[in-house]
Amino acid sequence: MAKKTKKPQNKVTSSSTTKVKENKVVPAEPKKAQAQPLVHAEPQRPAISKQPSPRVEQPGLESARTTKYTPAPYHPPVTKSHPSNKTTFVDNYDLPTSYNSTYLTLMPRDPYWIHAYWELGQDSIDHLRHSLGPDMERSTYVLRVYDVSLKDFNGNNANSWFDLDVGPHANNWYINSWKDNVSYCAEMGMRAPDGRFVAATRSNFVNTPRQGSSGRSDVIWMEEKSGKYLPFVTAPRINKKPTSSQYGNYSKKKRIYLTEDDIRVYYSRLFPLLRLVIAARRKLTHEDVDVELLGSYLTEGGKYLEEYIFGGLSRSKFLKKIILGSSEELVIPGGASESLKGGASEREEKKRKFFFEIGTELIVYGRTEPDAEVWLGDKKIDLRPDGTFSLRFALPDGKIPLNFRAIAKDKLEKRTINTSVERSQTKYNTQKP
Amino acid sequence: MHKGYLCLVLHAHLPYVRHPEEEHFLEENWFYEAITETYIPLIELFDRLVEEGVDFRITMSLTPPLASMMQDPLLQERYLRHLDKLIELSEKELERTGYEPHYHGLALMYNRRFKESKDVFADKYKKDLTRAFKKFQDIGVLEVIGSCATHGFLPNLSINRASVKAQVMIGVDHYKKVFGRKPKGFWLPECGYYPGVDEVLKEAGIRYFFLDSHGLVNADPRPCYSVYAPVYCPSGVAAFARDWESSKQVWSSKEGYPGDPDYREYYRDIGHELEYEYIKPYIHHMGFRINTGMKYWRITGNSEYKEAYRPDWAREKAAIHAGNFMFNREKQIHHLAAHMDRRPMIIAPYDAELFGHWWFEGPMWIEFLIRKIAYDQNTVRLATAAEYLDEYPTNQMSLPSASSWGWKGYSEVWLEGGNDWIYRHLHMAARRMVELTEKFPAQPKKCSKKNVVCRALNQAARELVLAESSDWPFIMKTGTMVSYAQKRVKVHLNRFTRIYNDLLNGNIDPWWLKEVESRDNIFFDLDCASYYLNKTKKETSIKNEYANNAR
């Protein structure tokens, strides 16, 4: 019987990792991912040495900082009790190897690594046994890691997920991820030979830091006035060229003050986990309203942005919550059922697997004398040997001008064809039954 | 007319090491050495500059464990004992080196320094060095910023918001007791930032904090002035970021100043060099050799061969290096000012213990730098972050990226194979602490010394914050004194767990509690458990009660 009782002290994590979905390969674990023995033997006191402490080769940040804790021989544990003590006072014993409870915790280490530690209590083991039945013996302990960026995770709607076979003895793991700035959640459980996964516990949500600078260069100012912080943006200049100082001199421009709602909407796009909160709040409030307020001002290129705003909350509290991306307190019991997707104008229906999307492309083709030259604007177009040509464009919403020019080989004759193609605003609608 | 600012930040911190149960405790020497080599030299140089009317601004953090140790009577007495021993040793050395002119001069230097230290410590500041820093703050040349209760690395504690809040709020309240006003700025331990921690700082009334460079460079949206001006987090707290170039000049192993051959060698100490019987009374009482603080050699070169230290050469080098640092900042500011519509600010944060303890000539270098900036040029001016915000109340708003100033820039130093085992216990203890305040909600608020439950709750919170100190995982990672760090984590967590169990079983041993209180006496005058109370929950329960009564 694969009954799991007490975990051995020296745990070795299996180095075999498997991958079940989306052909994503899970990297091998680093050596240091091995579970740390929870019992630390009392080190031996080194022999008295006449030699100075080992020389650190070069002074550097870490070595300089280490010298705060001057290297010196180990100091033996307290054996002699203070005269005032009535009994010997010892509390340097080992920490418990088990709390007999079930938990799974993720901690981001850097943009590409997350540390997970867990324990499965007896209740959870019983639960797994009950759910898996006779398959339990042939099932493997699995850490299932979900990418839940911009999702209101409900157990089924992760962007992607992968399994780590952690074996029955490991109690912690270093998880390598391929992307930075991603939100993760994980579940600890068992996978039966038929692929069925039974989770015993779900972790907190974490967000890995960004590696490299942000692509967003919006400038929102904030002014402190007697303890109050007033955010504003400056109105873009319509008919003037931008000054040499791209950002500066807000003082002479027209200010558009922003409300906390605006900031909330704006920041909900920056930080993947904030979606979670937004979605959870959304359930509590009235119908969503499209807001164009920020989009037209915040992006310098005039790119149209659309966002959703949710009112009806205590604003200050919401703002506080919204920024608390990696806090455990953001775990929403049971998961909410709705979510939003970022980007331009797209909305997704959660829970159901049904999806629907379209794309548009534009193909332009023509022909002329094989030895002539054809130009589109200032770009020369390569002709096939028979004088035909074709061009393929992505076709987003908007108007694309197409001004072609053909020049005969002897340069004596020139012809132009001017036209344009327009895709009008696409509307996305979801009808709920 | 000045074109920009330089903000020198010295982060002074040591873990709380105080062992009344032992007459001599080796790790307490960290504190004694730092006093003699760093804190007193800094105080002396500030005093000199103030007396001479030199205009300067320095920002410093004095973490709660360090300030608490400075104010602790037991450690004050022990430091005096330590200093008296050093003076005795240096007198003996005067005699021993009588016929060795190179070393005799150095013995004289140490003898004079130790005696001066005693004057400063015992007479001028009445054994409490926080008075000195408070004095400079009140004069206006020094800005002391707050820091976490026990230097907890907040990203690794963020799983439990109550822990983060307690670390910040205890730090702020302790600061108020020591310095008599609220802190304006805050030092995030190890510059450990994660989005959301600024909200906690906001609640604590903090106006600004410091980040490592990439925390701001990778902020979203991208800050338009890079690290040369602050941004406001959405909470309204300002984030200033370290300038990598100026840091590197001081820290770097290749280009850094402290590695100069004329500077004093850290690793050659007479505690290890002199004849055993002679030095025995001044090393560890159990007989193993330790550093005494008297070092007679200079770095010389990259080999074991060392020549005698020449204070006049080293002083000359410190002046040259200070001039070089200032020159580079001038050039940097000239360049930046041409591209910005406001004056740039260069943030140069360092561990305070680098100056004096590791880099013996560091305090001298700071003094030269301050004097040169005051008299030799007009481009750079020393300023504090708060002054900058007064001059420029409008800044860009952006959300910084999670980061730290540790090796590799994130959490790896405090979360790796050698120390990750502590977190399941720390997080469990934090959950249990919150559980305790929920089970005994009335106690933490109106605490009396006679109420044993209340005392136990507060002591549980003290044990938890002591276990959370980032120094323990740091030491486990760097590999010196590992067993001491492991012991400290285990001891505090075991004491916590015992209080937790005793409280739930209604079975507290008053003798044991008293003993633990006397050993781990940090924040003895704060109701530490109250910081773990979930106020919102409390409010709702009061509301519900009110509603029930109304019915």
Coordinates of N, CA and C in Angstrom, one line a residue, chain A residues 32 36 38 40 43 45 48-52 54-62 64-75 78 80 82 85-87 89 91-96 99 101 103 105 107-111 115 117-118 171-172 174 204 209-224 229 232 247-250 263 266-267 270-271 319-320 323-329, chain B residues 13-15 20-22 25-26 30 33 156 158-159 161 190 194-196 199 202 217-222 224-225 232 234 236 251 253 259 265-267 272 284 286 288-289 291 302 306 341-342 351 353-354 357-358 393-399 401-402 405 407 410-412 415-417 420-421 423-425 427-428 431-432 471 474-475 478 480-481 483 486-487 490-491 493-495 511-512 515-516 519:
Chain A
K32 N 20.2 22.5 -6.6 CA 19.9 23.0 -5.3 C 18.4 22.9 -5.0
Q36 N 15.6 20.4 1.3 CA 16.5 20.7 2.4 C 16.1 19.8 3.6
L38 N 15.3 18.9 7.0 CA 14.8 19.8 8.0 C 15.5 19.7 9.3
H40 N 19.0 19.8 11.2 CA 20.3 20.3 11.0 C 21.2 19.8 12.2
P43 N 26.8 21.5 14.2 CA 28.1 21.4 13.6 C 29.2 21.2 14.6
R45 N 32.6 22.0 16.4 CA 33.4 23.2 16.6 C 34.8 23.0 15.9
I48 N 41.1 25.0 17.1 CA 41.6 26.3 17.2 C 42.7 26.5 16.2
S49 N 42.5 27.6 15.5 CA 43.5 27.8 14.4 C 44.3 29.0 14.6
K50 N 45.6 28.9 14.3 CA 46.4 30.1 14.4 C 46.4 30.9 13.1
Q51 N 45.8 30.3 12.1 CA 45.7 31.0 10.8 C 44.6 32.1 10.8
P52 N 44.8 33.2 10.1 CA 43.7 34.1 10.0 C 42.6 33.5 9.2
P54 N 39.9 32.7 6.3 CA 40.3 32.6 4.9 C 40.1 34.0 4.2
R55 N 41.1 34.2 3.4 CA 41.1 35.5 2.7 C 40.1 35.5 1.6
V56 N 39.3 36.5 1.6 CA 38.4 36.7 0.4 C 39.2 37.4 -0.6
E57 N 39.2 36.9 -1.8 CA 40.2 37.4 -2.8 C 40.1 38.9 -3.1
Q58 N 39.0 39.4 -3.4 CA 38.9 40.8 -3.7 C 37.8 41.4 -2.9
P59 N 38.0 42.7 -2.5 CA 36.9 43.3 -1.8 C 35.8 43.6 -2.8
G60 N 34.6 43.2 -2.5 CA 33.5 43.4 -3.3 C 32.3 43.5 -2.5
L61 N 31.2 43.7 -3.1 CA 30.0 44.0 -2.3 C 29.7 42.9 -1.3
E62 N 29.7 41.6 -1.8 CA 29.3 40.5 -0.9 C 30.3 40.3 0.2
A64 N 32.5 42.4 1.3 CA 32.5 43.5 2.3 C 31.3 43.4 3.3
R65 N 30.2 42.9 2.7 CA 29.0 42.9 3.6 C 29.1 41.7 4.5
T66 N 29.8 40.6 4.1 CA 29.9 39.5 5.0 C 30.8 39.8 6.2
T67 N 31.7 40.7 6.0 CA 32.6 41.0 7.1 C 31.9 41.7 8.3
K68 N 30.6 42.1 8.0 CA 29.8 42.6 9.2 C 29.7 41.4 10.2
Y69 N 29.6 40.2 9.6 CA 29.4 39.1 10.5 C 30.8 38.4 10.4
T70 N 31.7 39.0 11.2 CA 33.1 38.6 11.2 C 33.3 37.1 11.2
P71 N 34.0 36.5 10.3 CA 34.3 35.1 10.3 C 35.0 34.8 11.6
A72 N 34.5 33.8 12.3 CA 35.2 33.4 13.5 C 34.7 32.0 13.7
P73 N 35.5 31.3 14.6 CA 35.1 29.9 14.8 C 33.7 29.8 15.4
Y74 N 33.2 28.6 15.3 CA 31.8 28.4 15.8 C 31.8 28.5 17.3
H75 N 30.8 29.1 17.8 CA 30.6 29.3 19.2 C 29.8 28.1 19.7
V78 N 25.0 26.9 24.2 CA 24.9 27.2 25.7 C 24.8 25.9 26.5
K80 N 26.3 26.1 29.9 CA 26.3 26.6 31.3 C 25.1 27.5 31.5
H82 N 22.9 30.3 33.4 CA 23.1 31.5 34.1 C 22.8 31.3 35.6
N85 N 19.3 31.3 36.7 CA 18.4 30.3 36.2 C 18.2 29.2 37.2
K86 N 17.0 28.8 37.3 CA 16.7 27.6 38.2 C 16.9 26.3 37.5
T87 N 16.5 26.3 36.2 CA 16.7 25.1 35.5 C 17.5 25.4 34.2
F89 N 18.1 26.0 30.5 CA 17.2 26.6 29.5 C 17.6 26.3 28.1
D91 N 16.4 25.7 24.2 CA 15.3 25.6 23.2 C 15.9 25.6 21.8
N92 N 17.1 25.2 21.7 CA 17.7 25.1 20.4 C 17.5 23.7 19.8
Y93 N 16.3 23.2 19.9 CA 16.0 21.9 19.3 C 15.4 22.1 17.8
D94 N 15.3 21.0 17.2 CA 14.9 21.1 15.8 C 13.5 21.5 15.6
L95 N 13.2 22.1 14.4 CA 11.9 22.6 14.1 C 11.1 21.3 13.7
P96 N 9.8 21.4 13.8 CA 9.0 20.2 13.4 C 9.1 19.9 11.9
Y99 N 3.6 19.9 10.1 CA 2.6 20.6 10.9 C 1.3 19.9 10.8
S101 N -0.7 19.6 8.4 CA -1.7 20.3 7.7 C -1.4 20.4 6.2
Y103 N -0.8 22.5 2.8 CA -0.6 23.8 2.3 C 0.4 23.7 1.1
T105 N 2.7 26.6 -1.0 CA 3.0 28.1 -1.1 C 4.0 28.3 -2.3
M107 N 6.7 31.1 -3.9 CA 7.4 32.3 -3.7 C 8.3 32.7 -4.9
P108 N 8.0 33.8 -5.5 CA 8.9 34.2 -6.7 C 10.3 34.4 -6.3
R109 N 11.3 33.9 -7.0 CA 12.7 34.1 -6.6 C 13.3 35.2 -7.5
D110 N 13.0 35.1 -8.8 CA 13.5 36.1 -9.8 C 12.6 36.0 -11.0
P111 N 12.9 36.7 -12.1 CA 12.0 36.6 -13.2 C 11.7 35.2 -13.8
H115 N 9.9 29.4 -6.2 CA 10.1 28.3 -5.2 C 8.7 27.9 -4.7
Y117 N 6.9 25.3 -1.8 CA 7.0 24.3 -0.7 C 5.6 23.9 -0.3
W118 N 5.5 22.7 0.2 CA 4.2 22.1 0.5 C 4.3 21.1 1.6
N171 N 9.4 17.9 -0.6 CA 8.5 18.9 0.0 C 8.7 20.3 -0.5
N172 N 9.6 20.4 -1.4 CA 9.8 21.8 -2.0 C 10.5 21.6 -3.4
Y174 N 12.2 24.0 -7.0 CA 12.4 25.2 -7.7 C 11.8 25.1 -9.1
N204 N -1.2 30.0 -3.3 CA -1.4 31.4 -3.5 C -1.0 31.8 -4.9
P209 N 8.8 39.0 -11.5 CA 9.1 40.4 -11.9 C 9.4 40.4 -13.4
R210 N 9.4 41.6 -13.9 CA 9.7 41.8 -15.3 C 11.2 41.8 -15.5
Q211 N 11.7 41.2 -16.5 CA 13.1 41.2 -16.9 C 13.2 42.2 -18.0
G212 N 13.9 43.3 -17.8 CA 14.0 44.3 -18.8 C 12.9 45.4 -18.6
S213 N 13.1 46.4 -19.4 CA 12.2 47.6 -19.1 C 10.9 47.4 -19.8
S214 N 10.0 48.2 -19.4 CA 8.6 48.2 -19.9 C 8.5 48.8 -21.3
G215 N 7.6 48.3 -22.1 CA 7.4 48.8 -23.4 C 6.5 50.1 -23.4
R216 N 5.9 50.3 -22.2 CA 5.0 51.4 -22.1 C 5.7 52.7 -21.8
S217 N 5.5 53.7 -22.5 CA 6.2 55.0 -22.2 C 5.2 56.1 -21.9
D218 N 4.0 55.8 -21.5 CA 3.0 56.8 -21.1 C 3.6 57.6 -20.0
V219 N 3.2 58.9 -20.0 CA 3.7 59.7 -18.8 C 2.4 60.2 -18.1
I220 N 2.2 59.7 -16.9 CA 1.2 60.3 -16.1 C 2.0 61.0 -15.0
W221 N 1.6 62.2 -14.7 CA 2.2 63.0 -13.7 C 1.4 62.9 -12.4
M222 N 2.1 63.1 -11.3 CA 1.4 63.2 -10.0 C 1.9 64.3 -9.3
E223 N 1.1 65.1 -8.7 CA 1.5 66.3 -8.0 C 1.1 66.2 -6.5
E224 N 2.1 66.4 -5.7 CA 1.8 66.4 -4.3 C 1.4 67.8 -3.8
Y229 N -2.3 63.6 -3.3 CA -1.6 63.3 -4.6 C -2.5 63.3 -5.7
F232 N -2.3 63.5 -13.0 CA -2.8 64.2 -14.2 C -2.0 63.8 -15.4
Y247 N 9.2 64.9 -22.7 CA 8.3 64.7 -21.6 C 8.1 66.0 -20.8
G248 N 9.1 66.8 -20.8 CA 9.2 67.8 -19.8 C 8.1 68.9 -19.9
N249 N 8.3 69.9 -19.1 CA 7.5 71.1 -19.2 C 6.0 70.8 -19.1
Y250 N 5.6 70.0 -18.2 CA 4.1 69.8 -18.0 C 3.5 71.1 -17.5
I263 N -7.0 55.8 -12.7 CA -5.7 55.2 -12.4 C -5.9 53.7 -12.2
Y266 N -6.1 52.1 -15.5 CA -4.8 52.1 -16.1 C -3.9 51.0 -15.6
Y267 N -3.9 51.0 -14.2 CA -3.0 50.0 -13.6 C -3.5 48.6 -13.8
L270 N -1.4 47.0 -16.2 CA 0.0 46.8 -16.1 C 0.4 45.5 -15.4
F271 N -0.4 45.1 -14.5 CA 0.1 44.1 -13.6 C -0.8 42.9 -13.7
L319 N -8.1 50.6 -4.4 CA -6.8 50.9 -4.9 C -5.7 50.1 -4.1
K320 N -5.9 50.0 -2.8 CA -4.9 49.3 -2.1 C -4.9 47.8 -2.5
I323 N -3.2 47.0 -6.0 CA -1.7 46.9 -6.2 C -1.1 45.7 -5.5
L324 N -1.8 45.2 -4.6 CA -1.3 44.1 -3.8 C -1.3 42.8 -4.6
G325 N -0.4 42.7 -5.6 CA -0.5 41.6 -6.5 C -0.1 40.3 -5.9
S326 N 0.9 40.3 -5.1 CA 1.5 39.0 -4.7 C 1.0 38.6 -3.4
S327 N 0.0 39.3 -2.8 CA -0.4 38.9 -1.5 C -1.3 37.7 -1.5
E328 N -1.2 36.9 -0.5 CA -2.1 35.8 -0.4 C -3.5 36.2 -0.3
E329 N -3.7 37.4 0.2 CA -5.1 37.8 0.5 C -5.9 37.9 -0.8
Chain B
H13 N 23.0 48.9 9.9 CA 22.2 47.8 10.4 C 23.1 46.7 11.0
L14 N 22.6 46.1 12.1 CA 23.2 44.8 12.6 C 22.0 44.1 13.1
P15 N 22.1 42.7 13.1 CA 21.0 42.0 13.7 C 21.0 42.1 15.2
P20 N 22.3 37.9 27.3 CA 22.6 38.1 28.7 C 22.9 36.8 29.4
E21 N 22.5 35.6 28.8 CA 22.8 34.4 29.5 C 24.2 34.0 29.5
E22 N 25.0 34.6 28.7 CA 26.5 34.3 28.6 C 27.3 35.6 29.0
F25 N 30.0 36.7 24.7 CA 29.3 36.1 23.6 C 29.9 36.7 22.3
L26 N 30.5 35.7 21.5 CA 31.3 36.1 20.4 C 30.6 37.0 19.4
W30 N 30.3 41.8 16.8 CA 29.9 42.5 15.5 C 29.5 43.9 15.9
E33 N 32.6 46.0 17.3 CA 33.6 46.4 16.3 C 33.0 47.5 15.4
N156 N 10.0 38.1 0.6 CA 9.8 36.7 1.1 C 8.8 36.6 2.2
S158 N 6.0 38.4 2.0 CA 4.7 39.0 1.5 C 3.6 38.1 1.4
I159 N 3.8 36.8 1.5 CA 2.8 35.8 1.5 C 1.8 36.1 2.6
R161 N 0.4 39.3 4.6 CA 0.5 40.7 4.7 C 0.6 41.3 6.1
E190 N 17.4 45.4 2.4 CA 18.0 44.9 1.1 C 17.4 45.5 -0.1
Y194 N 8.4 44.8 -3.6 CA 7.5 44.2 -4.5 C 6.2 45.1 -4.6
P195 N 5.6 45.1 -5.7 CA 4.4 46.0 -5.9 C 3.4 45.7 -4.8
G196 N 3.1 46.7 -4.1 CA 2.2 46.6 -3.0 C 2.8 47.0 -1.6
E199 N 2.1 50.4 -0.6 CA 0.8 50.7 0.1 C 0.9 50.6 1.6
K202 N 2.6 53.6 2.7 CA 1.7 54.8 2.7 C 0.9 54.8 4.0
V217 N 14.2 51.2 -13.3 CA 14.4 51.2 -14.8 C 13.3 50.3 -15.4
N218 N 12.9 49.2 -14.7 CA 11.9 48.2 -15.2 C 10.5 48.6 -14.7
A219 N 10.4 49.8 -14.2 CA 9.0 50.2 -13.7 C 8.1 50.3 -14.9
D220 N 6.8 50.2 -14.7 CA 5.8 50.3 -15.7 C 4.8 51.4 -15.4
P221 N 4.7 52.4 -16.3 CA 5.4 52.7 -17.5 C 6.8 53.1 -17.2
R222 N 7.6 53.0 -18.3 CA 9.1 53.3 -18.2 C 9.3 54.7 -17.7
C224 N 10.6 58.3 -17.3 CA 11.2 59.1 -18.4 C 12.6 59.7 -17.9
Y225 N 12.8 59.8 -16.6 CA 14.1 60.3 -16.2 C 15.0 59.2 -15.7
Y232 N 6.4 58.5 -8.4 CA 5.4 58.2 -7.4 C 4.8 56.9 -7.7
P234 N 1.7 54.4 -7.4 CA 0.2 54.8 -7.5 C -0.3 55.1 -6.1
G236 N 1.2 57.0 -4.1 CA 1.7 58.4 -3.8 C 3.0 58.4 -3.0
W251 N 31.8 50.2 -4.4 CA 31.6 48.8 -4.1 C 32.5 47.8 -4.9
S253 N 34.7 45.3 -7.0 CA 35.9 44.6 -6.6 C 37.1 45.0 -7.6
G259 N 39.9 48.7 -2.6 CA 41.0 47.8 -2.8 C 42.4 48.4 -3.1
E265 N 44.8 46.7 5.3 CA 44.4 45.4 5.1 C 43.4 44.9 6.2
Y266 N 42.3 44.4 5.8 CA 41.3 44.0 6.7 C 41.6 42.6 7.4
Y267 N 42.2 41.7 6.6 CA 42.3 40.4 7.1 C 43.6 40.1 8.0
H272 N 45.4 37.5 15.2 CA 45.8 36.2 14.6 C 47.3 36.2 14.4
H284 N 39.2 35.6 22.2 CA 38.1 35.0 22.8 C 38.4 34.3 24.1
M286 N 37.5 31.7 25.4 CA 37.8 30.3 25.4 C 39.1 29.9 24.7
F288 N 40.2 30.8 21.5 CA 40.5 30.8 20.0 C 40.7 32.3 19.5
R289 N 41.5 32.4 18.5 CA 41.9 33.7 18.0 C 40.8 34.4 17.3
N291 N 39.6 38.6 15.7 CA 40.1 39.9 15.3 C 40.0 40.8 16.6
N302 N 48.3 41.8 -4.4 CA 47.4 40.7 -4.3 C 48.1 39.4 -3.9
K306 N 52.6 41.4 3.0 CA 52.0 42.7 3.4 C 53.1 43.6 4.0
D341 N 14.5 68.4 -17.8 CA 14.0 69.7 -17.5 C 14.0 70.0 -16.0
R342 N 14.7 69.3 -15.3 CA 14.8 69.5 -13.8 C 16.2 69.0 -13.4
D351 N 26.1 50.3 2.5 CA 26.0 49.8 3.8 C 26.9 50.7 4.7
E353 N 28.4 50.1 7.4 CA 29.5 49.3 8.0 C 30.7 49.1 7.0
L354 N 30.4 49.4 5.7 CA 31.5 49.4 4.7 C 32.5 50.4 5.1
H357 N 34.6 49.8 9.0 CA 34.8 48.4 9.4 C 35.6 47.7 8.3
W358 N 35.0 47.7 7.1 CA 35.7 47.0 6.0 C 36.7 47.9 5.4
P393 N 7.5 68.8 -6.4 CA 6.4 68.0 -5.9 C 5.7 67.2 -7.0
T394 N 6.0 67.5 -8.2 CA 5.3 66.8 -9.3 C 6.3 65.8 -10.0
N395 N 6.0 64.6 -10.0 CA 6.8 63.6 -10.5 C 6.0 62.6 -11.3
Q396 N 6.7 61.8 -12.1 CA 5.9 60.8 -12.9 C 5.4 59.7 -12.0
M397 N 4.3 59.2 -12.4 CA 3.7 58.0 -11.7 C 4.0 56.7 -12.4
S398 N 4.5 55.8 -11.6 CA 4.9 54.5 -12.3 C 4.9 53.4 -11.2
L399 N 4.8 52.2 -11.6 CA 4.8 51.1 -10.7 C 6.1 50.4 -10.8
S401 N 9.3 47.7 -10.4 CA 9.3 46.3 -10.5 C 9.9 45.6 -9.3
A402 N 9.4 44.5 -8.9 CA 10.0 43.7 -7.8 C 11.5 43.6 -7.9
W405 N 18.7 44.7 -3.8 CA 20.0 45.1 -4.2 C 21.0 43.9 -3.9
W407 N 22.7 40.1 -4.6 CA 23.3 39.4 -5.7 C 22.3 39.0 -6.7
Y410 N 17.4 40.0 -7.2 CA 16.0 39.6 -6.8 C 16.1 39.0 -5.4
S411 N 15.4 37.9 -5.3 CA 15.3 37.3 -3.9 C 16.3 36.1 -3.7
E412 N 17.1 35.8 -4.6 CA 17.9 34.6 -4.6 C 18.8 34.4 -3.4
L415 N 16.7 33.2 -0.7 CA 15.8 32.0 -1.0 C 16.6 31.1 -1.9
E416 N 17.3 30.2 -1.3 CA 18.1 29.3 -2.1 C 18.3 28.0 -1.3
G417 N 19.0 27.1 -1.8 CA 19.1 25.8 -1.2 C 19.5 25.8 0.3
D420 N 16.2 28.0 2.2 CA 14.8 28.0 1.9 C 13.9 27.3 2.9
W421 N 14.6 26.4 3.7 CA 13.8 25.6 4.7 C 13.2 26.5 5.8
Y423 N 11.4 29.2 5.4 CA 10.2 29.9 5.1 C 8.9 29.2 5.5
R424 N 8.8 27.9 5.4 CA 7.6 27.2 5.8 C 7.3 27.5 7.3
H425 N 8.4 27.5 8.0 CA 8.2 27.7 9.5 C 7.8 29.2 9.8
H427 N 6.4 31.3 7.7 CA 5.0 31.6 7.3 C 4.0 31.0 8.2
M428 N 4.3 29.8 8.6 CA 3.3 29.1 9.5 C 3.2 29.9 10.8
R431 N 1.1 33.0 10.3 CA -0.4 32.6 10.3 C -0.9 32.4 11.7
R432 N 0.0 31.7 12.5 CA -0.4 31.4 13.9 C -0.5 32.7 14.7
D471 N 19.0 38.8 8.1 CA 20.4 38.4 8.4 C 20.6 36.9 8.5
F474 N 20.7 35.4 5.1 CA 21.9 35.9 4.4 C 23.2 35.2 4.9
I475 N 23.3 35.0 6.2 CA 24.5 34.3 6.7 C 24.5 32.9 6.3
T478 N 26.0 33.0 2.8 CA 27.4 33.3 2.6 C 28.3 32.4 3.3
T480 N 29.5 32.0 6.5 CA 30.3 32.2 7.7 C 29.3 32.2 8.9
M481 N 29.6 31.6 10.0 CA 28.7 31.6 11.2 C 27.4 31.0 10.9
S483 N 26.0 28.2 11.6 CA 25.3 27.5 12.7 C 24.7 28.5 13.7
Q486 N 21.4 29.6 12.0 CA 20.4 28.5 12.1 C 19.8 28.4 13.5
K487 N 20.7 28.5 14.5 CA 20.3 28.5 15.9 C 19.3 29.6 16.2
K490 N 15.9 28.9 14.8 CA 15.3 27.8 15.5 C 14.8 28.2 16.9
V491 N 15.7 28.9 17.6 CA 15.4 29.3 18.9 C 14.2 30.2 19.0
L493 N 11.8 30.6 16.7 CA 10.6 29.9 16.3 C 10.1 28.9 17.4
N494 N 11.1 28.2 18.0 CA 10.7 27.3 19.1 C 10.0 28.1 20.3
R495 N 10.6 29.2 20.6 CA 10.0 30.0 21.6 C 8.6 30.5 21.2
W511 N 7.6 31.8 34.9 CA 9.0 31.8 35.1 C 9.7 31.8 33.7
W512 N 9.3 30.8 32.9 CA 9.8 30.7 31.6 C 9.6 31.9 30.7
E515 N 11.9 34.7 31.7 CA 13.3 34.5 31.2 C 13.4 34.8 29.8
V516 N 12.4 34.4 29.0 CA 12.4 34.7 27.5 C 12.3 36.2 27.3
R519 N 15.6 37.7 27.8 CA 16.6 37.4 26.7 C 16.3 38.2 25.4

